[in-house]
Amino acid sequence: MKGDKVSGTSWDSLLRNGALVVVLLAMVWLVFNVDLPSAQELEDRIDDFGWLAWLVFIGIYAVVALTPIPVTVMAVTGGLLFGPVIGSAVSVVGVLLGSWGGYWIARAVGTDLIRRILGSHGPRVESYLDGAGFEAVATLRLMPGVPYWPVNYGSGAFGIDQKTFLSASVISVVPGQISLVALGAVVANPTWYNGVIVILGWAAVITMTVVASRRWKRASRENRESPAAE
């Protein structure tokens, strides 16, 4: 029986390391070989699909959100293609689908492998997520300089439950996506209406970042001071 246990452990380790290699190779290939077109080029290509354009856009956005490729161009393209309202809706759906996919990939491959994949992002994301789930996910989503993908994979690997991950993500991605989509809408149609949406969107991002950060600090402090943490 001991031999069977060792053999099972070896196979488990082999499969997990194999999964790490596959995920790493896929992400490296996407970053260095998939040159995301400019917003204008994306607009021209997606617009050719006619009434299916919004479905194509959501699919592309979801795939991009799975990778370290920045999602900014996709959100701006949403504004160019669909305007501020529909563009915001399809951008939010696309980025949430991709984020959810990254979360479940992390759940499948395991914590140790995700730590290696996250690299320099790992310690920061893990320290935020430790003991402050909802507040941490929201803060990391809103924090400047933190891409979406480490938050997605870190949440799946470091014990954030699905309900917390999705609820925090939905609340925190909306203002950022709206502000980026509105930038694309301003380029396509520079009206005062679109300009106001940009201003309101970024004001909401800044306000929510401050509030989420304070709530995260309070939750982390309470977690450290609670009897269970001793």
C-alpha positions as a printed NumPy array, in Angstrom:
array([[  0.   ,   0.   ,   0.   ],
       [  2.897,   2.303,   0.75 ],
       [  4.215,   1.696,  -2.755],
       [  0.81 ,   2.56 ,  -4.205],
       [  0.739,   5.795,  -2.203],
       [  4.212,   6.799,  -3.391],
       [  3.274,   5.934,  -6.957],
       [  0.072,   7.984,  -6.696],
       [  2.008,  10.934,  -5.296],
       [  4.532,  10.671,  -8.127],
       [  1.805,  10.645, -10.758],
       [  0.084,  13.598,  -9.094],
       [  3.348,  15.55 ,  -9.071],
       [  4.019,  14.627, -12.692],
       [  0.567,  15.748, -13.817],
       [  0.756,  19.028, -11.914],
       [  4.21 ,  19.847, -13.265],
       [  3.036,  18.915, -16.729],
       [  0.113,  21.283, -16.318],
       [  2.518,  24.017, -15.213],
       [  4.625,  23.554, -18.331],
       [  1.571,  23.673, -20.592],
       [  0.143,  26.793, -18.93 ],
       [  3.499,  28.592, -18.888],
       [  4.228,  27.76 , -22.524],
       [  0.751,  28.881, -23.581],
       [  1.046,  32.178, -21.722],
       [  4.567,  32.87 , -23.017],
       [  3.501,  32.051, -26.566],
       [  0.491,  34.355, -26.352],
       [  2.513,  37.255, -24.935],
       [  5.324,  37.054, -27.482],
       [  3.492,  35.813, -30.57 ],
       [  0.016,  37.3  , -30.347],
       [  0.515,  40.951, -31.187],
       [ -2.774,  42.507, -30.185],
       [ -3.781,  44.94 , -32.951],
       [ -4.437,  48.583, -32.264],
       [ -7.914,  49.68 , -31.216],
       [ -8.631,  50.918, -34.733],
       [ -7.491,  47.647, -36.33 ],
       [ -9.591,  45.637, -33.901],
       [-12.57 ,  47.835, -34.674],
       [-12.189,  47.231, -38.414],
       [-11.825,  43.455, -38.03 ],
       [-14.64 ,  42.898, -35.538],
       [-17.015,  45.247, -37.34 ],
       [-16.864,  42.938, -40.38 ],
       [-18.915,  40.348, -38.462],
       [-22.017,  42.523, -38.58 ],
       [-24.65 ,  41.707, -35.956],
       [-22.371,  38.967, -34.547],
       [-19.705,  41.552, -33.739],
       [-20.629,  41.833, -30.07 ],
       [-20.381,  38.05 , -29.56 ],
       [-17.01 ,  37.968, -31.32 ],
       [-15.852,  40.865, -29.189],
       [-16.882,  39.154, -25.942],
       [-15.078,  35.973, -26.989],
       [-11.854,  37.768, -27.899],
       [-11.982,  39.824, -24.713],
       [-12.445,  36.687, -22.578],
       [ -9.393,  35.028, -24.167],
       [ -7.276,  38.161, -23.691],
       [ -8.347,  38.375, -20.027],
       [ -7.008,  34.838, -19.508],
       [ -3.495,  35.967, -20.43 ],
       [ -0.972,  38.611, -19.313],
       [ -1.906,  40.665, -22.398],
       [ -3.254,  44.049, -21.167],
       [ -7.025,  44.364, -21.529],
       [ -6.998,  48.141, -22.031],
       [ -7.044,  47.98 , -25.835],
       [-10.072,  45.687, -25.759],
       [-12.061,  48.049, -23.538],
       [-11.2  ,  51.063, -25.691],
       [-12.197,  49.075, -28.778],
       [-15.547,  48.369, -27.146],
       [-16.171,  52.106, -27.007],
       [-15.095,  52.597, -30.618],
       [-17.347,  49.813, -31.845],
       [-20.457,  49.991, -29.716],
       [-20.475,  53.33 , -27.906],
       [-20.356,  53.894, -24.132],
       [-23.453,  51.944, -23.07 ],
       [-23.346,  48.733, -25.137],
       [-19.536,  48.892, -25.199],
       [-19.416,  48.928, -21.398],
       [-21.864,  46.015, -21.173],
       [-19.986,  43.722, -23.581],
       [-16.608,  44.701, -22.107],
       [-17.721,  43.858, -18.577],
       [-19.131,  40.51 , -19.739],
       [-15.966,  39.661, -21.684],
       [-13.511,  40.543, -18.939],
       [-15.568,  38.749, -16.275],
       [-15.778,  35.567, -18.358],
       [-12.017,  35.6  , -18.879],
       [-11.383,  36.354, -15.22 ],
       [-13.674,  33.514, -14.159],
       [-11.85 ,  31.17 , -16.516],
       [ -8.487,  32.142, -15.002],
       [ -9.89 ,  31.529, -11.524],
       [-10.886,  27.957, -12.415],
       [ -7.608,  27.231, -14.193],
       [ -5.844,  28.155, -10.943],
       [ -8.181,  25.938,  -8.935],
       [ -7.344,  23.055, -11.285],
       [ -3.541,  23.3  , -11.37 ],
       [ -2.903,  24.064,  -7.685],
       [ -1.344,  26.677,  -5.438],
       [  2.343,  25.793,  -5.898],
       [  2.151,  25.999,  -9.67 ],
       [  0.27 ,  29.293,  -9.604],
       [  2.927,  30.799,  -7.332],
       [  5.487,  30.025, -10.025],
       [  3.273,  31.387, -12.805],
       [  2.583,  34.641, -10.942],
       [  6.293,  35.284, -10.435],
       [  6.923,  38.743,  -8.988],
       [  3.171,  39.372,  -8.681],
       [  2.73 ,  36.36 ,  -6.391],
       [  3.836,  37.698,  -2.97 ],
       [  1.863,  40.923,  -3.346],
       [ -1.34 ,  39.222,  -4.461],
       [ -1.079,  36.501,  -1.813],
       [ -0.41 ,  39.003,   0.982],
       [ -3.513,  40.997,   0.014],
       [ -5.754,  37.952,  -0.285],
       [ -4.703,  36.492,   3.054],
       [ -7.606,  36.933,   5.472],
       [ -9.55 ,  39.592,   3.566],
       [-11.291,  37.984,   0.616],
       [-13.922,  40.374,  -0.757],
       [-12.064,  43.548,   0.206],
       [ -8.772,  42.199,  -1.138],
       [-10.148,  41.168,  -4.535],
       [-11.891,  44.527,  -4.944],
       [ -8.782,  46.473,  -3.904],
       [ -6.475,  44.551,  -6.231],
       [ -8.94 ,  44.951,  -9.104],
       [ -9.001,  48.731,  -8.64 ],
       [ -5.351,  49.28 ,  -7.738],
       [ -3.274,  51.002, -10.47 ],
       [ -0.435,  48.887, -11.799],
       [ -1.969,  45.505, -10.888],
       [ -3.122,  43.615, -14.02 ],
       [ -6.264,  41.523, -13.973],
       [ -4.643,  38.146, -14.589],
       [ -2.641,  37.82 , -11.309],
       [ -5.824,  38.606,  -9.365],
       [ -7.75 ,  35.95 , -11.306],
       [ -5.184,  33.206, -10.835],
       [ -4.251,  34.265,  -7.312],
       [ -7.868,  34.214,  -6.152],
       [ -8.325,  30.678,  -7.439],
       [ -5.075,  29.454,  -5.924],
       [ -5.143,  31.19 ,  -2.552],
       [ -8.531,  30.14 ,  -1.249],
       [-10.999,  32.831,  -2.334],
       [-14.386,  31.17 ,  -2.768],
       [-16.188,  31.572,  -6.084],
       [-19.059,  33.688,  -4.725],
       [-16.655,  36.178,  -3.127],
       [-14.469,  36.317,  -6.224],
       [-17.368,  36.943,  -8.6  ],
       [-19.201,  39.47 ,  -6.432],
       [-16.064,  41.51 ,  -5.729],
       [-15.051,  41.336,  -9.402],
       [-18.437,  42.459, -10.704],
       [-18.517,  45.477,  -8.395],
       [-14.912,  46.535,  -8.97 ],
       [-14.459,  46.031, -12.728],
       [-17.515,  48.039, -13.786],
       [-16.231,  51.622, -13.197],
       [-12.826,  50.896, -14.731],
       [-14.331,  49.277, -17.799],
       [-16.82 ,  52.113, -18.24 ],
       [-14.062,  54.741, -18.049],
       [-11.894,  52.911, -20.609],
       [-14.818,  52.221, -22.94 ],
       [-15.796,  55.892, -22.719],
       [-12.295,  56.857, -23.877],
       [-12.879,  54.838, -27.035],
       [-16.297,  56.418, -27.439],
       [-14.75 ,  59.9  , -27.15 ],
       [-12.275,  59.054, -29.914],
       [-15.099,  57.822, -32.15 ],
       [-17.542,  60.562, -31.186],
       [-16.04 ,  63.445, -29.149],
       [-19.207,  64.749, -27.508],
       [-19.657,  66.305, -24.076],
       [-21.808,  63.304, -23.106],
       [-18.964,  60.841, -23.678],
       [-16.524,  63.197, -21.976],
       [-18.701,  63.35 , -18.865],
       [-18.828,  59.531, -18.753],
       [-15.015,  59.414, -18.802],
       [-14.783,  61.888, -15.925],
       [-17.477,  60.143, -13.87 ],
       [-15.934,  56.732, -14.555],
       [-12.485,  57.733, -13.344],
       [-13.948,  59.574, -10.355],
       [-15.744,  56.346,  -9.416],
       [-12.529,  54.327,  -9.834],
       [-10.575,  56.678,  -7.548],
       [-13.322,  56.783,  -4.928],
       [-13.825,  53.023,  -4.923],
       [-10.065,  52.428,  -4.726],
       [ -9.797,  54.559,  -1.585],
       [-12.844,  52.934,   0.025],
       [-11.8  ,  49.379,  -0.9  ],
       [ -8.251,  49.956,   0.348],
       [ -9.492,  51.22 ,   3.711],
       [-11.902,  48.304,   4.071],
       [ -9.111,  45.856,   3.181],
       [ -6.768,  47.347,   5.805],
       [ -9.505,  47.178,   8.431],
       [-10.434,  43.582,   7.554],
       [ -6.776,  42.514,   7.583],
       [ -6.204,  44.151,  10.955],
       [ -9.315,  42.538,  12.456],
       [ -8.246,  39.155,  11.1  ],
       [ -4.81 ,  39.454,  12.707],
       [ -6.29 ,  40.555,  16.042],
       [ -9.04 ,  37.9  ,  16.176],
       [ -8.58 ,  34.963,  18.613],
       [ -8.702,  32.476,  15.72 ],
       [ -5.608,  34.074,  14.187],
       [ -3.571,  33.5  ,  17.385]])
